[in-house]
PDB file of N, CA and C in Angstrom:
ATOM      1  N   MET F 261     -53.583  13.355 -28.047  1.00  0.00           N
ATOM      2  CA  MET F 261     -54.613  12.485 -28.559  1.00  0.00           C
ATOM      3  C   MET F 261     -54.164  12.003 -29.938  1.00  0.00           C
ATOM      4  N   HIS F 262     -54.476  10.750 -30.216  1.00  0.00           N
ATOM      5  CA  HIS F 262     -54.037  10.142 -31.475  1.00  0.00           C
ATOM      6  C   HIS F 262     -55.190   9.324 -32.044  1.00  0.00           C
ATOM      7  N   THR F 263     -55.448   9.481 -33.328  1.00  0.00           N
ATOM      8  CA  THR F 263     -56.463   8.676 -33.998  1.00  0.00           C
ATOM      9  C   THR F 263     -55.761   7.561 -34.758  1.00  0.00           C
ATOM     10  N   THR F 264     -56.152   6.320 -34.483  1.00  0.00           N
ATOM     11  CA  THR F 264     -55.536   5.171 -35.136  1.00  0.00           C
ATOM     12  C   THR F 264     -56.089   5.010 -36.554  1.00  0.00           C
ATOM     13  N   HIS F 265     -55.511   4.089 -37.309  1.00  0.00           N
ATOM     14  CA  HIS F 265     -55.983   3.831 -38.676  1.00  0.00           C
ATOM     15  C   HIS F 265     -57.418   3.320 -38.681  1.00  0.00           C
ATOM     16  N   GLU F 266     -57.828   2.671 -37.584  1.00  0.00           N
ATOM     17  CA  GLU F 266     -59.195   2.148 -37.485  1.00  0.00           C
ATOM     18  C   GLU F 266     -60.194   3.219 -37.067  1.00  0.00           C
ATOM     19  N   GLY F 267     -59.708   4.429 -36.762  1.00  0.00           N
ATOM     20  CA  GLY F 267     -60.600   5.506 -36.347  1.00  0.00           C
ATOM     21  C   GLY F 267     -60.765   5.606 -34.840  1.00  0.00           C
ATOM     22  N   ASN F 268     -60.066   4.769 -34.074  1.00  0.00           N
ATOM     23  CA  ASN F 268     -60.137   4.840 -32.621  1.00  0.00           C
ATOM     24  C   ASN F 268     -59.294   6.004 -32.114  1.00  0.00           C
ATOM     25  N   ILE F 269     -59.704   6.579 -31.000  1.00  0.00           N
ATOM     26  CA  ILE F 269     -58.972   7.684 -30.393  1.00  0.00           C
ATOM     27  C   ILE F 269     -58.222   7.165 -29.178  1.00  0.00           C
ATOM     28  N   ARG F 270     -56.927   7.479 -29.115  1.00  0.00           N
ATOM     29  CA  ARG F 270     -56.106   7.085 -27.967  1.00  0.00           C
ATOM     30  C   ARG F 270     -55.708   8.346 -27.219  1.00  0.00           C
ATOM     31  N   LEU F 271     -56.015   8.391 -25.932  1.00  0.00           N
ATOM     32  CA  LEU F 271     -55.672   9.539 -25.099  1.00  0.00           C
ATOM     33  C   LEU F 271     -54.191   9.492 -24.730  1.00  0.00           C
ATOM     34  N   PRO F 272     -53.611  10.624 -24.347  1.00  0.00           N
ATOM     35  CA  PRO F 272     -52.200  10.636 -23.955  1.00  0.00           C
ATOM     36  C   PRO F 272     -51.938   9.718 -22.762  1.00  0.00           C
ATOM     37  N   LEU F 273     -50.728   9.184 -22.711  1.00  0.00           N
ATOM     38  CA  LEU F 273     -50.321   8.363 -21.579  1.00  0.00           C
ATOM     39  C   LEU F 273     -50.183   9.246 -20.347  1.00  0.00           C
ATOM     40  N   PRO F 274     -50.396   8.701 -19.158  1.00  0.00           N
ATOM     41  CA  PRO F 274     -50.269   9.506 -17.936  1.00  0.00           C
ATOM     42  C   PRO F 274     -48.815   9.879 -17.675  1.00  0.00           C
ATOM     43  N   PRO F 275     -48.573  10.861 -16.807  1.00  0.00           N
ATOM     44  CA  PRO F 275     -47.201  11.256 -16.482  1.00  0.00           C
ATOM     45  C   PRO F 275     -46.416  10.085 -15.900  1.00  0.00           C
ATOM     46  N   ASN F 276     -45.114  10.053 -16.167  1.00  0.00           N
ATOM     47  CA  ASN F 276     -44.280   8.989 -15.623  1.00  0.00           C
ATOM     48  C   ASN F 276     -43.165   9.548 -14.752  1.00  0.00           C
ATOM     49  N   GLY F 277     -43.388  10.699 -14.158  1.00  0.00           N
ATOM     50  CA  GLY F 277     -42.388  11.337 -13.307  1.00  0.00           C
ATOM     51  C   GLY F 277     -42.118  10.527 -12.046  1.00  0.00           C
ATOM     52  N   ALA F 278     -40.902  10.689 -11.507  1.00  0.00           N
ATOM     53  CA  ALA F 278     -40.502   9.960 -10.301  1.00  0.00           C
ATOM     54  C   ALA F 278     -41.150  10.545  -9.054  1.00  0.00           C
ATOM     55  N   ARG F 279     -41.675  11.745  -9.158  1.00  0.00           N
ATOM     56  CA  ARG F 279     -42.347  12.349  -8.013  1.00  0.00           C
ATOM     57  C   ARG F 279     -43.562  13.107  -8.531  1.00  0.00           C
ATOM     58  N   GLY F 280     -44.527  13.265  -7.687  1.00  0.00           N
ATOM     59  CA  GLY F 280     -45.740  13.975  -8.071  1.00  0.00           C
ATOM     60  C   GLY F 280     -45.907  15.244  -7.251  1.00  0.00           C
ATOM     61  N   PHE F 281     -46.885  16.040  -7.605  1.00  0.00           N
ATOM     62  CA  PHE F 281     -47.229  17.228  -6.837  1.00  0.00           C
ATOM     63  C   PHE F 281     -48.690  17.526  -7.077  1.00  0.00           C
ATOM     64  N   LYS F 282     -49.242  18.361  -6.256  1.00  0.00           N
ATOM     65  CA  LYS F 282     -50.662  18.682  -6.348  1.00  0.00           C
ATOM     66  C   LYS F 282     -50.877  19.756  -7.408  1.00  0.00           C
ATOM     67  N   MET F 283     -51.698  19.426  -8.399  1.00  0.00           N
ATOM     68  CA  MET F 283     -52.016  20.387  -9.460  1.00  0.00           C
ATOM     69  C   MET F 283     -53.068  21.374  -8.952  1.00  0.00           C
ATOM     70  N   GLY F 284     -53.025  22.580  -9.483  1.00  0.00           N
ATOM     71  CA  GLY F 284     -54.033  23.577  -9.174  1.00  0.00           C
ATOM     72  C   GLY F 284     -53.785  24.349  -7.897  1.00  0.00           C
ATOM     73  N   VAL F 285     -52.569  24.306  -7.373  1.00  0.00           N
ATOM     74  CA  VAL F 285     -52.241  25.068  -6.175  1.00  0.00           C
ATOM     75  C   VAL F 285     -52.258  26.550  -6.529  1.00  0.00           C
ATOM     76  N   LYS F 286     -52.928  27.366  -5.739  1.00  0.00           N
ATOM     77  CA  LYS F 286     -53.094  28.776  -6.081  1.00  0.00           C
ATOM     78  C   LYS F 286     -51.872  29.629  -5.752  1.00  0.00           C
ATOM     79  N   GLN F 287     -50.938  29.116  -4.949  1.00  0.00           N
ATOM     80  CA  GLN F 287     -49.789  29.915  -4.554  1.00  0.00           C
ATOM     81  C   GLN F 287     -48.695  29.970  -5.625  1.00  0.00           C
ATOM     82  N   HIS F 288     -48.684  29.015  -6.541  1.00  0.00           N
ATOM     83  CA  HIS F 288     -47.680  29.039  -7.594  1.00  0.00           C
ATOM     84  C   HIS F 288     -48.202  28.343  -8.846  1.00  0.00           C
ATOM     85  N   PHE F 289     -47.453  28.478  -9.930  1.00  0.00           N
ATOM     86  CA  PHE F 289     -47.840  27.972 -11.244  1.00  0.00           C
ATOM     87  C   PHE F 289     -47.749  26.444 -11.300  1.00  0.00           C
ATOM     88  N   THR F 290     -48.779  25.791 -11.763  1.00  0.00           N
ATOM     89  CA  THR F 290     -48.751  24.368 -12.102  1.00  0.00           C
ATOM     90  C   THR F 290     -49.509  24.196 -13.414  1.00  0.00           C
ATOM     91  N   ASP F 291     -49.049  23.265 -14.246  1.00  0.00           N
ATOM     92  CA  ASP F 291     -49.702  23.043 -15.534  1.00  0.00           C
ATOM     93  C   ASP F 291     -49.250  21.696 -16.080  1.00  0.00           C
ATOM     94  N   SER F 292     -49.744  21.345 -17.229  1.00  0.00           N
ATOM     95  CA  SER F 292     -49.314  20.121 -17.893  1.00  0.00           C
ATOM     96  C   SER F 292     -49.328  20.352 -19.400  1.00  0.00           C
ATOM     97  N   LEU F 293     -48.539  19.535 -20.095  1.00  0.00           N
ATOM     98  CA  LEU F 293     -48.513  19.585 -21.551  1.00  0.00           C
ATOM     99  C   LEU F 293     -48.384  18.153 -22.056  1.00  0.00           C
ATOM    100  N   VAL F 294     -48.688  17.952 -23.307  1.00  0.00           N
ATOM    101  CA  VAL F 294     -48.585  16.634 -23.922  1.00  0.00           C
ATOM    102  C   VAL F 294     -47.534  16.694 -25.019  1.00  0.00           C
ATOM    103  N   ALA F 295     -46.592  15.748 -24.980  1.00  0.00           N
ATOM    104  CA  ALA F 295     -45.518  15.717 -25.972  1.00  0.00           C
ATOM    105  C   ALA F 295     -45.184  14.269 -26.293  1.00  0.00           C
ATOM    106  N   GLY F 296     -44.628  14.053 -27.464  1.00  0.00           N
ATOM    107  CA  GLY F 296     -44.191  12.723 -27.843  1.00  0.00           C
ATOM    108  C   GLY F 296     -44.891  12.212 -29.084  1.00  0.00           C
ATOM    109  N   ASP F 297     -44.445  11.063 -29.530  1.00  0.00           N
ATOM    110  CA  ASP F 297     -45.002  10.455 -30.731  1.00  0.00           C
ATOM    111  C   ASP F 297     -46.362   9.824 -30.449  1.00  0.00           C
ATOM    112  N   ASP F 298     -47.102   9.595 -31.517  1.00  0.00           N
ATOM    113  CA  ASP F 298     -48.431   8.975 -31.468  1.00  0.00           C
ATOM    114  C   ASP F 298     -49.334   9.728 -30.495  1.00  0.00           C
ATOM    115  N   GLU F 299     -49.823   9.055 -29.445  1.00  0.00           N
ATOM    116  CA  GLU F 299     -50.739   9.720 -28.523  1.00  0.00           C
ATOM    117  C   GLU F 299     -50.022  10.646 -27.547  1.00  0.00           C
ATOM    118  N   GLY F 300     -48.704  10.518 -27.434  1.00  0.00           N
ATOM    119  CA  GLY F 300     -47.929  11.385 -26.551  1.00  0.00           C
ATOM    120  C   GLY F 300     -48.041  10.980 -25.094  1.00  0.00           C
ATOM    121  N   ARG F 301     -47.353  11.725 -24.246  1.00  0.00           N
ATOM    122  CA  ARG F 301     -47.380  11.493 -22.799  1.00  0.00           C
ATOM    123  C   ARG F 301     -47.572  12.835 -22.116  1.00  0.00           C
ATOM    124  N   GLN F 302     -48.434  12.855 -21.118  1.00  0.00           N
ATOM    125  CA  GLN F 302     -48.654  14.063 -20.342  1.00  0.00           C
ATOM    126  C   GLN F 302     -47.433  14.345 -19.477  1.00  0.00           C
ATOM    127  N   MET F 303     -47.027  15.604 -19.427  1.00  0.00           N
ATOM    128  CA  MET F 303     -45.929  16.038 -18.567  1.00  0.00           C
ATOM    129  C   MET F 303     -46.460  17.120 -17.642  1.00  0.00           C
ATOM    130  N   ASP F 304     -46.281  16.946 -16.356  1.00  0.00           N
ATOM    131  CA  ASP F 304     -46.688  17.957 -15.384  1.00  0.00           C
ATOM    132  C   ASP F 304     -45.512  18.874 -15.095  1.00  0.00           C
ATOM    133  N   VAL F 305     -45.779  20.165 -15.009  1.00  0.00           N
ATOM    134  CA  VAL F 305     -44.737  21.136 -14.694  1.00  0.00           C
ATOM    135  C   VAL F 305     -45.159  21.949 -13.481  1.00  0.00           C
ATOM    136  N   GLU F 306     -44.158  22.378 -12.728  1.00  0.00           N
ATOM    137  CA  GLU F 306     -44.407  23.026 -11.443  1.00  0.00           C
ATOM    138  C   GLU F 306     -43.996  24.500 -11.430  1.00  0.00           C
ATOM    139  N   SER F 307     -43.546  25.013 -12.576  1.00  0.00           N
ATOM    140  CA  SER F 307     -43.222  26.434 -12.662  1.00  0.00           C
ATOM    141  C   SER F 307     -43.335  26.891 -14.116  1.00  0.00           C
ATOM    142  N   HIS F 308     -43.509  28.187 -14.279  1.00  0.00           N
ATOM    143  CA  HIS F 308     -43.598  28.745 -15.621  1.00  0.00           C
ATOM    144  C   HIS F 308     -42.265  28.581 -16.349  1.00  0.00           C
ATOM    145  N   THR F 309     -41.168  28.715 -15.613  1.00  0.00           N
ATOM    146  CA  THR F 309     -39.835  28.515 -16.194  1.00  0.00           C
ATOM    147  C   THR F 309     -39.677  27.084 -16.694  1.00  0.00           C
ATOM    148  N   GLU F 310     -40.161  26.116 -15.918  1.00  0.00           N
ATOM    149  CA  GLU F 310     -40.096  24.713 -16.322  1.00  0.00           C
ATOM    150  C   GLU F 310     -40.909  24.475 -17.597  1.00  0.00           C
ATOM    151  N   MET F 311     -42.065  25.095 -17.697  1.00  0.00           N
ATOM    152  CA  MET F 311     -42.904  24.962 -18.891  1.00  0.00           C
ATOM    153  C   MET F 311     -42.197  25.539 -20.113  1.00  0.00           C
ATOM    154  N   LEU F 312     -41.652  26.746 -19.993  1.00  0.00           N
ATOM    155  CA  LEU F 312     -40.966  27.371 -21.123  1.00  0.00           C
ATOM    156  C   LEU F 312     -39.732  26.575 -21.531  1.00  0.00           C
ATOM    157  N   THR F 313     -38.987  26.072 -20.555  1.00  0.00           N
ATOM    158  CA  THR F 313     -37.803  25.273 -20.857  1.00  0.00           C
ATOM    159  C   THR F 313     -38.188  23.993 -21.591  1.00  0.00           C
ATOM    160  N   ALA F 314     -39.261  23.342 -21.153  1.00  0.00           N
ATOM    161  CA  ALA F 314     -39.725  22.123 -21.818  1.00  0.00           C
ATOM    162  C   ALA F 314     -40.123  22.419 -23.264  1.00  0.00           C
ATOM    163  N   LEU F 315     -40.825  23.515 -23.493  1.00  0.00           N
ATOM    164  CA  LEU F 315     -41.238  23.864 -24.856  1.00  0.00           C
ATOM    165  C   LEU F 315     -40.042  24.161 -25.753  1.00  0.00           C
ATOM    166  N   VAL F 316     -39.041  24.862 -25.219  1.00  0.00           N
ATOM    167  CA  VAL F 316     -37.840  25.152 -26.005  1.00  0.00           C
ATOM    168  C   VAL F 316     -37.088  23.858 -26.323  1.00  0.00           C
ATOM    169  N   MET F 317     -36.936  22.990 -25.319  1.00  0.00           N
ATOM    170  CA  MET F 317     -36.224  21.731 -25.542  1.00  0.00           C
ATOM    171  C   MET F 317     -36.955  20.850 -26.556  1.00  0.00           C
ATOM    172  N   LEU F 318     -38.279  20.807 -26.488  1.00  0.00           N
ATOM    173  CA  LEU F 318     -39.052  19.995 -27.431  1.00  0.00           C
ATOM    174  C   LEU F 318     -38.948  20.531 -28.860  1.00  0.00           C
ATOM    175  N   ALA F 319     -38.695  21.817 -29.006  1.00  0.00           N
ATOM    176  CA  ALA F 319     -38.571  22.411 -30.341  1.00  0.00           C
ATOM    177  C   ALA F 319     -37.217  22.112 -30.979  1.00  0.00           C
ATOM    178  N   ARG F 320     -36.246  21.692 -30.186  1.00  0.00           N
ATOM    179  CA  ARG F 320     -34.911  21.388 -30.726  1.00  0.00           C
ATOM    180  C   ARG F 320     -34.915  20.049 -31.447  1.00  0.00           C
ATOM    181  N   ARG F 321     -34.309  19.987 -32.611  1.00  0.00           N
ATOM    182  CA  ARG F 321     -34.280  18.751 -33.401  1.00  0.00           C
ATOM    183  C   ARG F 321     -33.396  17.681 -32.788  1.00  0.00           C
ATOM    184  N   ASP F 322     -32.396  18.085 -31.994  1.00  0.00           N
ATOM    185  CA  ASP F 322     -31.465  17.112 -31.426  1.00  0.00           C
ATOM    186  C   ASP F 322     -31.936  16.523 -30.103  1.00  0.00           C
ATOM    187  N   VAL F 323     -33.093  16.939 -29.590  1.00  0.00           N
ATOM    188  CA  VAL F 323     -33.638  16.392 -28.343  1.00  0.00           C
ATOM    189  C   VAL F 323     -34.537  15.205 -28.682  1.00  0.00           C
ATOM    190  N   VAL F 324     -34.246  14.059 -28.087  1.00  0.00           N
ATOM    191  CA  VAL F 324     -35.006  12.845 -28.360  1.00  0.00           C
ATOM    192  C   VAL F 324     -36.175  12.699 -27.397  1.00  0.00           C
ATOM    193  N   ASN F 325     -35.937  13.000 -26.112  1.00  0.00           N
ATOM    194  CA  ASN F 325     -36.961  12.795 -25.091  1.00  0.00           C
ATOM    195  C   ASN F 325     -36.661  13.697 -23.901  1.00  0.00           C
ATOM    196  N   LEU F 326     -37.689  14.048 -23.149  1.00  0.00           N
ATOM    197  CA  LEU F 326     -37.516  14.798 -21.916  1.00  0.00           C
ATOM    198  C   LEU F 326     -37.930  13.932 -20.738  1.00  0.00           C
ATOM    199  N   GLU F 327     -37.153  14.001 -19.660  1.00  0.00           N
ATOM    200  CA  GLU F 327     -37.558  13.357 -18.415  1.00  0.00           C
ATOM    201  C   GLU F 327     -38.307  14.393 -17.597  1.00  0.00           C
ATOM    202  N   ASN F 328     -39.299  13.929 -16.883  1.00  0.00           N
ATOM    203  CA  ASN F 328     -40.184  14.849 -16.174  1.00  0.00           C
ATOM    204  C   ASN F 328     -40.220  14.526 -14.686  1.00  0.00           C
ATOM    205  N   GLN F 329     -40.124  15.551 -13.859  1.00  0.00           N
ATOM    206  CA  GLN F 329     -40.212  15.424 -12.401  1.00  0.00           C
ATOM    207  C   GLN F 329     -39.243  14.359 -11.868  1.00  0.00           C
ATOM    208  N   VAL F 330     -37.968  14.582 -12.131  1.00  0.00           N
ATOM    209  CA  VAL F 330     -36.927  13.672 -11.691  1.00  0.00           C
ATOM    210  C   VAL F 330     -36.737  13.822 -10.183  1.00  0.00           C
ATOM    211  N   GLN F 331     -36.562  12.707  -9.496  1.00  0.00           N
ATOM    212  CA  GLN F 331     -36.369  12.701  -8.036  1.00  0.00           C
ATOM    213  C   GLN F 331     -34.922  13.067  -7.694  1.00  0.00           C
ATOM    214  N   PHE F 332     -34.724  14.072  -6.858  1.00  0.00           N
ATOM    215  CA  PHE F 332     -33.397  14.448  -6.380  1.00  0.00           C
ATOM    216  C   PHE F 332     -33.298  14.081  -4.919  1.00  0.00           C
ATOM    217  N   ASP F 333     -32.181  13.477  -4.547  1.00  0.00           N
ATOM    218  CA  ASP F 333     -31.985  13.082  -3.143  1.00  0.00           C
ATOM    219  C   ASP F 333     -31.103  14.071  -2.425  1.00  0.00           C
TER     220      ASP F 333
END
């Protein structure tokens, strides 16, 4: 969430992953986080390992951006 100079609130941008999955599945971990400049972008993750890896990568100063839910053929 981002508050503009005019006092308006901008919500995070939706996920831009190449593939989607169903959130809230009880058989395995699913979650989302918000990262990026200004209002940020929502990122959906499908495992606890993916979440921890994303958090570690975002903490690195040399990482510019993360791609989320990349399609593998």
